Amino acid sequence: MLRPASPGTGVIAGGSVRIVLEMAGVENALGKQIGSNNALNNARATVEAIQKMRTFRQVSEERGIPMEELWK
């Protein structure tokens, strides 16, 4: 499970998840490994999650609302 963190928090995740997030340039994130303790599977899942990440602009276009509405 990956969640955004407040600015200045840094990467709080264990093992391979932390390594992948730091290599991807993610500065603030919270990570929790659920289900598997296998480092390779967790690294692969993290890479897949990063590839599925969307920007605020993409989310607002998909929902058909202005970006300002996302924060309400």
Coordinates of C-alpha atoms in Angstrom, one line a residue:
M1 CA 0.0 0.0 0.0
L2 CA 1.4 3.4 -1.0
R3 CA 0.1 6.7 0.3
P4 CA 1.3 10.3 -0.2
A5 CA 2.9 11.9 2.8
S6 CA 3.1 15.5 3.9
P7 CA 6.1 17.5 2.6
G8 CA 9.2 16.9 4.6
T9 CA 8.1 13.5 5.8
G10 CA 10.4 11.6 3.5
V11 CA 10.0 8.0 2.5
I12 CA 8.7 5.8 5.3
A13 CA 8.6 2.2 4.0
G14 CA 10.5 -1.0 4.6
G15 CA 12.9 -3.0 2.6
S16 CA 12.7 -3.1 -1.1
V17 CA 9.7 -0.7 -1.2
R18 CA 11.9 2.1 0.2
I19 CA 14.7 1.4 -2.3
V20 CA 12.4 1.5 -5.3
L21 CA 10.7 4.7 -4.2
E22 CA 14.0 6.5 -3.5
M23 CA 15.3 5.4 -6.9
A24 CA 12.1 6.6 -8.6
G25 CA 12.7 10.0 -7.0
V26 CA 9.7 9.9 -4.7
E27 CA 10.4 12.3 -1.8
N28 CA 7.4 11.9 0.5
A29 CA 5.5 8.7 0.8
L30 CA 4.2 6.1 3.3
G31 CA 4.5 2.5 2.4
K32 CA 3.2 -0.7 4.0
Q33 CA 3.9 -4.2 2.8
I34 CA 0.7 -6.3 3.0
G35 CA 0.4 -10.0 2.2
S36 CA 3.9 -10.9 1.0
N37 CA 7.3 -10.7 2.7
N38 CA 9.1 -11.6 -0.5
A39 CA 11.4 -8.7 -1.4
L40 CA 11.2 -9.3 -5.2
N41 CA 7.4 -9.4 -5.2
N42 CA 7.2 -6.2 -3.2
A43 CA 9.7 -4.4 -5.5
R44 CA 7.7 -5.5 -8.5
A45 CA 4.4 -4.4 -6.9
T46 CA 6.0 -1.0 -6.1
V47 CA 7.2 -0.5 -9.7
E48 CA 3.7 -1.3 -10.9
A49 CA 2.1 1.1 -8.5
I50 CA 4.5 3.9 -9.6
Q51 CA 3.6 3.3 -13.2
K52 CA -0.1 3.6 -12.4
M53 CA 0.3 6.9 -10.6
R54 CA -1.6 9.8 -12.1
T55 CA -1.3 13.6 -11.8
F56 CA -4.0 15.9 -10.4
R57 CA -4.7 17.1 -14.0
Q58 CA -5.2 13.5 -15.2
V59 CA -7.6 12.7 -12.3
S60 CA -9.6 15.9 -12.9
E61 CA -9.9 15.2 -16.6
E62 CA -11.1 11.7 -16.0
R63 CA -13.7 12.9 -13.5
G64 CA -14.7 15.8 -15.7
I65 CA -14.3 18.4 -12.9
P66 CA -11.9 21.4 -12.5
M67 CA -8.7 20.7 -10.5
E68 CA -9.9 23.0 -7.7
E69 CA -12.8 20.6 -7.0
L70 CA -10.4 17.8 -6.1
W71 CA -9.5 19.5 -2.8
K72 CA -13.1 19.9 -1.6

